[in-house]
Short mmCIF file of C-alpha atoms in Angstrom, two decimals:
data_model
loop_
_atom_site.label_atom_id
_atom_site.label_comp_id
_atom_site.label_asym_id
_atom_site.label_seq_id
_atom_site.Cartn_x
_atom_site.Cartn_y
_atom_site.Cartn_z
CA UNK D 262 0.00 0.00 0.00
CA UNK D 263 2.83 2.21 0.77
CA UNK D 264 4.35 1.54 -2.51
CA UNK D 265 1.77 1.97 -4.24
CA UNK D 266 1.09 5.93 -2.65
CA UNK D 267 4.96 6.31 -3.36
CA UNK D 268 4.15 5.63 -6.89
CA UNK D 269 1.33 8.19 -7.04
CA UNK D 270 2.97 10.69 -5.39
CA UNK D 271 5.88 9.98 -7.98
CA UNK D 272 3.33 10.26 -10.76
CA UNK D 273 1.50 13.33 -9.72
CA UNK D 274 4.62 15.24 -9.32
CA UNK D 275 5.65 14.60 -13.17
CA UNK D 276 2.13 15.53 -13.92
CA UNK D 277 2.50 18.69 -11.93
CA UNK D 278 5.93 19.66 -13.65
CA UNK D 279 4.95 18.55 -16.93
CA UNK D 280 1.90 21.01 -16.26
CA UNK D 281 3.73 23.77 -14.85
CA UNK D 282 6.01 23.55 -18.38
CA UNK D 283 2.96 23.28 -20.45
CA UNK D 284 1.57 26.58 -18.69
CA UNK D 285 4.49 28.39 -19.23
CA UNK D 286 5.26 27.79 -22.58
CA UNK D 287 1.28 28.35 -23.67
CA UNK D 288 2.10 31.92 -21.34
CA UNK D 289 5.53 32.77 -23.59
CA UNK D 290 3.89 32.17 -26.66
CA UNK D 291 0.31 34.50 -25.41
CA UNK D 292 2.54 37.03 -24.21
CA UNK D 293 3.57 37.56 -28.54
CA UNK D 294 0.42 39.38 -28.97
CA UNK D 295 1.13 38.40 -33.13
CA UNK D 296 0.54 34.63 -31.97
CA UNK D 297 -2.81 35.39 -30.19
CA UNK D 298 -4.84 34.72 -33.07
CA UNK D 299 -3.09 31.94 -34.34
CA UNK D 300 -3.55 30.22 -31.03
CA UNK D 301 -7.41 30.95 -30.71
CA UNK D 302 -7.86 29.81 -34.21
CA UNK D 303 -5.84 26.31 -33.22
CA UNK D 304 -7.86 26.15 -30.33
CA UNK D 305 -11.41 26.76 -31.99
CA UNK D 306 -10.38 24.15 -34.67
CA UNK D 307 -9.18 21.61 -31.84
CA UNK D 308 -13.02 22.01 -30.01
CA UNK D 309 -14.67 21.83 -33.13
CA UNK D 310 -12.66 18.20 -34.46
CA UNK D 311 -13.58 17.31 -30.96
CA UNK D 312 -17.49 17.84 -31.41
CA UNK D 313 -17.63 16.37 -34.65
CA UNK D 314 -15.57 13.04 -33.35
CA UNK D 315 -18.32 13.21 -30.43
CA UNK D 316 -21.38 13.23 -32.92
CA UNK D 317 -19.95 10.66 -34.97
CA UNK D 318 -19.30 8.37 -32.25
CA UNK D 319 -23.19 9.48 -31.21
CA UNK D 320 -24.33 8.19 -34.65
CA UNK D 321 -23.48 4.47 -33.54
CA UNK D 322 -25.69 2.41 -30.85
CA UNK D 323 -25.10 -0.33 -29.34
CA UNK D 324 -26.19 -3.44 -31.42
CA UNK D 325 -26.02 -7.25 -31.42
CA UNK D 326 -25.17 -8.54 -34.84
CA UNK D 327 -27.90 -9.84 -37.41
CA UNK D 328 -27.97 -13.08 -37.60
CA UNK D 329 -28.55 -14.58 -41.24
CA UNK D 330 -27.02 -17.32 -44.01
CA UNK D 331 -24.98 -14.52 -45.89
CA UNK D 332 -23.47 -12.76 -42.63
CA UNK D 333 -22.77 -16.26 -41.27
CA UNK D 334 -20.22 -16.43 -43.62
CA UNK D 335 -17.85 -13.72 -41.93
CA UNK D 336 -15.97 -12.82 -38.57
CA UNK D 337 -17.97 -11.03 -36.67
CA UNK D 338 -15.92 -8.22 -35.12
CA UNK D 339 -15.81 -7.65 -31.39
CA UNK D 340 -16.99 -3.97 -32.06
CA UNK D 341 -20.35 -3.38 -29.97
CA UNK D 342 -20.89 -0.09 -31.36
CA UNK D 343 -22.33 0.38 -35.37
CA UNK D 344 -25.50 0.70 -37.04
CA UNK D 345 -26.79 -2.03 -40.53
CA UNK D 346 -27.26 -0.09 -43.38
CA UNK D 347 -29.58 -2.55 -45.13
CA UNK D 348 -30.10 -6.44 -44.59
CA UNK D 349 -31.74 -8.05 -47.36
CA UNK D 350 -31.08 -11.81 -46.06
CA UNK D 351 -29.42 -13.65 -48.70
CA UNK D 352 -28.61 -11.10 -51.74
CA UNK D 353 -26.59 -8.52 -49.76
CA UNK D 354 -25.75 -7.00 -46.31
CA UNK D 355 -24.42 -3.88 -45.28
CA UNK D 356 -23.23 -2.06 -42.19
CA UNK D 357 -21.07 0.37 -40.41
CA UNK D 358 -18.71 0.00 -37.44
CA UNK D 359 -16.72 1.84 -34.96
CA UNK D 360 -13.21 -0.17 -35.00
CA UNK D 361 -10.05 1.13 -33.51
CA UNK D 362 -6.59 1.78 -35.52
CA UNK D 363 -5.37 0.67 -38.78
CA UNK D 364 -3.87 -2.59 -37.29
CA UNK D 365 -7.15 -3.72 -35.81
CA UNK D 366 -8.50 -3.09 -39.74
CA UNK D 367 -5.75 -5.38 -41.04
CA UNK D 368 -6.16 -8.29 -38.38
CA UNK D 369 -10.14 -8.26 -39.64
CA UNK D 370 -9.28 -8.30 -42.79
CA UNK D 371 -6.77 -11.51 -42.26
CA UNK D 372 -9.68 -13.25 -39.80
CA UNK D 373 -12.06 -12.98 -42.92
CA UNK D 374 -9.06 -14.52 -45.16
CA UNK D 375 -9.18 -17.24 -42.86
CA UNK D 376 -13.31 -17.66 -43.11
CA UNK D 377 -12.64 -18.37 -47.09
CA UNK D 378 -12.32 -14.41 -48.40
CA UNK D 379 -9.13 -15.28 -49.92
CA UNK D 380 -9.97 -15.15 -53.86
CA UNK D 381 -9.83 -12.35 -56.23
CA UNK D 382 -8.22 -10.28 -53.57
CA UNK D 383 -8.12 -6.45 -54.07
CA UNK D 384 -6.46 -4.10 -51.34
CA UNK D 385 -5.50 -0.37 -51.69
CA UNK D 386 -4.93 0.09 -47.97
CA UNK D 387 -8.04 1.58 -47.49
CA UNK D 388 -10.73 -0.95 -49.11
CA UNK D 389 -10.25 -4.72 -49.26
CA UNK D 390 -12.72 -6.76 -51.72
CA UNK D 391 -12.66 -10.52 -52.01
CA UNK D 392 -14.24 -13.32 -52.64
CA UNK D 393 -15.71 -16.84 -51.19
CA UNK D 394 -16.04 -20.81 -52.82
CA UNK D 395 -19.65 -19.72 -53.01
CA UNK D 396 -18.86 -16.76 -55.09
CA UNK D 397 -19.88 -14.16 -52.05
CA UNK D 398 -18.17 -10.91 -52.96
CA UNK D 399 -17.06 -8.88 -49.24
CA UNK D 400 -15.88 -5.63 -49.13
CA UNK D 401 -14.12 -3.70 -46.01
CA UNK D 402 -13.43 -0.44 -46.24
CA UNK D 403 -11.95 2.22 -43.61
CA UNK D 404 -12.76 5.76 -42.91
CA UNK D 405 -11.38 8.51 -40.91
CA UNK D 406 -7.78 7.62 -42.03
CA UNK D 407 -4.46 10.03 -41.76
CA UNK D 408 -2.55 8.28 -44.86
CA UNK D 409 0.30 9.99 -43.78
CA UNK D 410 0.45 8.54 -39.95
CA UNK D 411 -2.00 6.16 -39.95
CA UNK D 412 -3.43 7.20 -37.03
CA UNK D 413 -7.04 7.52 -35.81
CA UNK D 414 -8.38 10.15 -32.89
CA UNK D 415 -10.55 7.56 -30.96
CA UNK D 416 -12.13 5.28 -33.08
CA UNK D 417 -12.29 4.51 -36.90
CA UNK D 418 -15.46 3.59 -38.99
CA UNK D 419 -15.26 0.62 -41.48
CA UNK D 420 -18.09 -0.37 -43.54
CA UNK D 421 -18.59 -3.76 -43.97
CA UNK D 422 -20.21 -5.01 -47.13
CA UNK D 423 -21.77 -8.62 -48.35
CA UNK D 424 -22.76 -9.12 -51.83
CA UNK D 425 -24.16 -12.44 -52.85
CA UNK D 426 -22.81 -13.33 -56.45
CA UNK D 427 -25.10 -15.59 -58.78
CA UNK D 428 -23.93 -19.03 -60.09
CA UNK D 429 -23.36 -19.90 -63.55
CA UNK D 430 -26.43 -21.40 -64.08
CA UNK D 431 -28.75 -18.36 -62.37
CA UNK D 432 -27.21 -15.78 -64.57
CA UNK D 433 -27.65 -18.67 -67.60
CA UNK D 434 -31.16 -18.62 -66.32
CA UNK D 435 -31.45 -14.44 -65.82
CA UNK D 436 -30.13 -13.74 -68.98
CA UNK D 437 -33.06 -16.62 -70.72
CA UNK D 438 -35.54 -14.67 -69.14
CA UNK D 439 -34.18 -11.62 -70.02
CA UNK D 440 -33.67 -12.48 -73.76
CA UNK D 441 -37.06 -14.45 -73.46
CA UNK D 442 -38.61 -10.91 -72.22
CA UNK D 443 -36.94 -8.69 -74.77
CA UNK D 444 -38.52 -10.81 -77.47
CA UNK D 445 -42.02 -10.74 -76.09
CA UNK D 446 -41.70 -7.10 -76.00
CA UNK D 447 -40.01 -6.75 -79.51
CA UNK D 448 -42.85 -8.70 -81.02
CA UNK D 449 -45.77 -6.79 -79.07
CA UNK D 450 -44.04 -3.36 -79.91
CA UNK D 451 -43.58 -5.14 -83.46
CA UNK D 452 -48.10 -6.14 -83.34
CA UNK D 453 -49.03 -2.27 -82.25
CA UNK D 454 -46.81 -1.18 -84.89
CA UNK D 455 -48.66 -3.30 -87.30
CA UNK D 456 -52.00 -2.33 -85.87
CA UNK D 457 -51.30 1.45 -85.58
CA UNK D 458 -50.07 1.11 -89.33
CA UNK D 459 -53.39 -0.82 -90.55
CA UNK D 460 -55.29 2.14 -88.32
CA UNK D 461 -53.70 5.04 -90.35
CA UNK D 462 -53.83 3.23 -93.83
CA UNK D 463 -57.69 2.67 -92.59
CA UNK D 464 -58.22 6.61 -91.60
CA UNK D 465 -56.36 7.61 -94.87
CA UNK D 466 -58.71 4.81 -97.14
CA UNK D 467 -61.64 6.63 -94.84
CA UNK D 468 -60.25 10.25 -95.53
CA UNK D 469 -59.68 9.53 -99.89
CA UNK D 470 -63.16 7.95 -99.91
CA UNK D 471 -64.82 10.86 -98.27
CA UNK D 472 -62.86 13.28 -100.35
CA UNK D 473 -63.72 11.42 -103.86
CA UNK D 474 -67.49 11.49 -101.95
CA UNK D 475 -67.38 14.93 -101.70
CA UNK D 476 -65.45 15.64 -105.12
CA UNK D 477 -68.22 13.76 -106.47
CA UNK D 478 -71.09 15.19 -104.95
CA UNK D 479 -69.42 18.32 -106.17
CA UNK D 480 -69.48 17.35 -109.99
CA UNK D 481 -72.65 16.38 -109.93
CA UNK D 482 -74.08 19.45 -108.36
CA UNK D 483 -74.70 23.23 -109.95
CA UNK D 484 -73.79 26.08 -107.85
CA UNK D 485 -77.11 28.05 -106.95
CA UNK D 486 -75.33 31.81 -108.07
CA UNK D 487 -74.49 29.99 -111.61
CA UNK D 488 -78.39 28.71 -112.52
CA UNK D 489 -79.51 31.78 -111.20
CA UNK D 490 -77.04 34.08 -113.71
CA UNK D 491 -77.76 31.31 -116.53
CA UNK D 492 -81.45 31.64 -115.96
CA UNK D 493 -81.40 35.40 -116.34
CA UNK D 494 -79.50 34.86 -118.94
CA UNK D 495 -81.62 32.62 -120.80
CA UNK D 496 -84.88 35.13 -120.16
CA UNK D 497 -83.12 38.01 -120.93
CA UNK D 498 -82.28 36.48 -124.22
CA UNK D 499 -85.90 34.96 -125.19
CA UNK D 500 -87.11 38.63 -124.46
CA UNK D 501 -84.39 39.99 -127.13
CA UNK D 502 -85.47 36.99 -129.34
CA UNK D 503 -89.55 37.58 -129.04
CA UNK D 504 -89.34 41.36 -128.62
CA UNK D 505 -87.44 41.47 -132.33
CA UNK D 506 -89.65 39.35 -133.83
CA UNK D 507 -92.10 41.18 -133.10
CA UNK D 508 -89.43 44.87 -134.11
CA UNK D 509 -89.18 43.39 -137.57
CA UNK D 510 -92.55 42.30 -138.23
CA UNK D 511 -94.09 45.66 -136.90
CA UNK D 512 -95.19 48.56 -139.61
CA UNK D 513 -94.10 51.85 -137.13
CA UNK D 514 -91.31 50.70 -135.95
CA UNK D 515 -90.31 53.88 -134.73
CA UNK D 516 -93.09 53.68 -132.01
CA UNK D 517 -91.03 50.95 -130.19
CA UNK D 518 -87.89 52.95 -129.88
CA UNK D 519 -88.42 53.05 -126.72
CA UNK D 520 -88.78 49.58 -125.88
CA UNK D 521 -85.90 48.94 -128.53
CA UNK D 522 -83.71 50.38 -126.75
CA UNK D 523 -84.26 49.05 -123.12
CA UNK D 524 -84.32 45.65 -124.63
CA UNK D 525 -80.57 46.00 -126.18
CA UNK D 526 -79.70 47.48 -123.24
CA UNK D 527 -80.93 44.13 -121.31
CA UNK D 528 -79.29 42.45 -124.35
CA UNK D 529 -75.46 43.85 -123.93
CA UNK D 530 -75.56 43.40 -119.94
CA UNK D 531 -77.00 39.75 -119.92
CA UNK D 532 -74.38 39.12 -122.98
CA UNK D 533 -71.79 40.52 -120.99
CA UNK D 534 -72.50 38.58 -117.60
CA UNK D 535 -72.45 35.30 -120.03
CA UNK D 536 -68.88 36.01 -121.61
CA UNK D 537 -67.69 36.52 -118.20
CA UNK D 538 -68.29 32.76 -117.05
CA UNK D 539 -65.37 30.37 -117.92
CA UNK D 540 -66.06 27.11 -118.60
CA UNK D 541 -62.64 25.61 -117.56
CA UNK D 542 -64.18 26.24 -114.24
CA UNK D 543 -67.25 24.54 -114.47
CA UNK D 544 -67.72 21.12 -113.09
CA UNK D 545 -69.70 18.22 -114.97
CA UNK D 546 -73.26 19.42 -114.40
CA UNK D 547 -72.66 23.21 -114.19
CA UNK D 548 -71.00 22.59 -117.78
CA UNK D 549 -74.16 20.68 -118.73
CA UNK D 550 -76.36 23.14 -117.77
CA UNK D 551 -74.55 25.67 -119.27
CA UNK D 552 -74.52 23.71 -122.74
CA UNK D 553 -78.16 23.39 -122.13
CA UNK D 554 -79.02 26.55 -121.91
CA UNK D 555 -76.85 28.29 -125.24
CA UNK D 556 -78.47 25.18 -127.26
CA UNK D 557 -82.11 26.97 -126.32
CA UNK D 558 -81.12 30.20 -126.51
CA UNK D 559 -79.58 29.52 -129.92
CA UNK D 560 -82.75 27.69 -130.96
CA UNK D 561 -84.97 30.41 -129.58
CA UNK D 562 -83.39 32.91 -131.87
CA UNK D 563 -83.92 31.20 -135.08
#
């Protein structure tokens, strides 16, 4: 017992002293007022690396390790602190851990080595992949790490990752279904095609045969405004023709000046309304009509 108060005593004292020279260097260097903000800044940045280790560390609960087929097939590290990202059973597995230095990352990675992760090996100091017999792809991978030292403030993270890798004969099988899926849809996008093509070719045979409907209907039909001018027309001209007849044939002439010349008058302007009508622009029945109508006027003059 008194040894062991000897001992304290002993320590304390170095404590004290190493204190004491601690204090008075930190006093030199305040006393250089140039320093002073250099030394607050050091300090702020100090608390604030601390705070952000602290919530970090907060992040992680306590937590037992899932138990399942895929994670079976790994060392379970002693770490009692970490949180699963996702645990789909047997396709994949994913979590994060709070580990201690570099050399505790390196002895995991050689226990897994020894649980069959020993093929394929990749390793770039900070993520190590491998594989299983069964094809299981596991990937390790540190955070936090000083390359240049190595060293960790309290803890590291490492994220530990399980992949299960199909056989042979599943991607075989996957890439069947696939092909057999890429063909169903080829020949259903190749059907609508098809059926939108027939739909249009249908709408357009729709569209011509109401167009030739309407063409037709048309051809076959006289514009009201052109019987109406070739009826005046035609009376105007049966008026000249009986009116003259009746000029020629009359012994005082002279009485029916009058008359003579409001008739010719009628004459000119129903002669003039007819020249103006071109029969390039006359459809079938229009042109017909038209036809019709000189043929009586002609016979009504003779």
């Amino acid at each position: 017992m008194e040894k062991m108060k000897k001992v304290l005593k002993i320590i304390w004292d170095i404590l004290k002293k190493v204190l004491m020279v601690i204090l008075k260097i930190l006093k030199a260097i305040w006393s250089v007022k140039i320093l002073r903000p250099v030394i607050i800044i050091v300090i702020l940045i100090a608390i604030y690396l601390y705070m952000q280790d602290e919530a970090t560390l907060k992040e992680f609960d306590d937590f037992t390790w899932p138990t399942n087929e895929l994670v079976n097939t790994i060392e379970k590290h002693n770490s009692k602190r970490g949180k699963v990202g996702y645990n789909y059973d047997k396709n994949s597995f994913t979590m994060d851990l709070l580990i201690g230095n570099k050399n505790d990352f390196i002895r995991y990675i050689e226990k897994n080595k020894k649980k069959g992760y020993d093929l394929e090996e990749e390793f770039d100091g900070q993520v190590y992949k491998a594989k299983n017999r069964n094809n299981n792809l596991l990937s390790l991978k540190i955070k936090y790490t000083n390359k240049a030292s190595n060293y960790y403030a309290k803890s590291s993270m490492m994220t530990v990752t399980i992949k299960k890798e199909e056989s042979k004969e599943e991607k075989e099988k996957q890439e069947l279904e696939a092909k057999r899926k890429a063909d169903t849809e080829a020949k259903e996008a190749e059907e609508r095609a098809k059926k939108q093509k027939a739909e249009e070719e249908q709408k357009e045979k729709e569209k011509k045969e109401q167009e030739q409907k309407k063409t037709e209907a048309t051809t076959n039909t006289i514009d009201p405004q052109f019987k109406k001018a070739m009826d005046s027309y035609e009376s105007a001209m049966k008026e000249y023709s009986s009116f003259m007849k009746k000029y020629t044939s009359s012994s005082n002439p002279v009485s029916m000046m009058n008359d003579y010349n409001s008739i010719m008058e009628k004459y000119t302007n129903a002669n003039n309304e007819f020249n103006k009508i071109k029969k390039e622009s006359l459809n079938s029945a229009e042109l017909a009509y038209y036809l019709e109508v000189q043929s009586r006027v002609v016979s009504s003059m003779n």
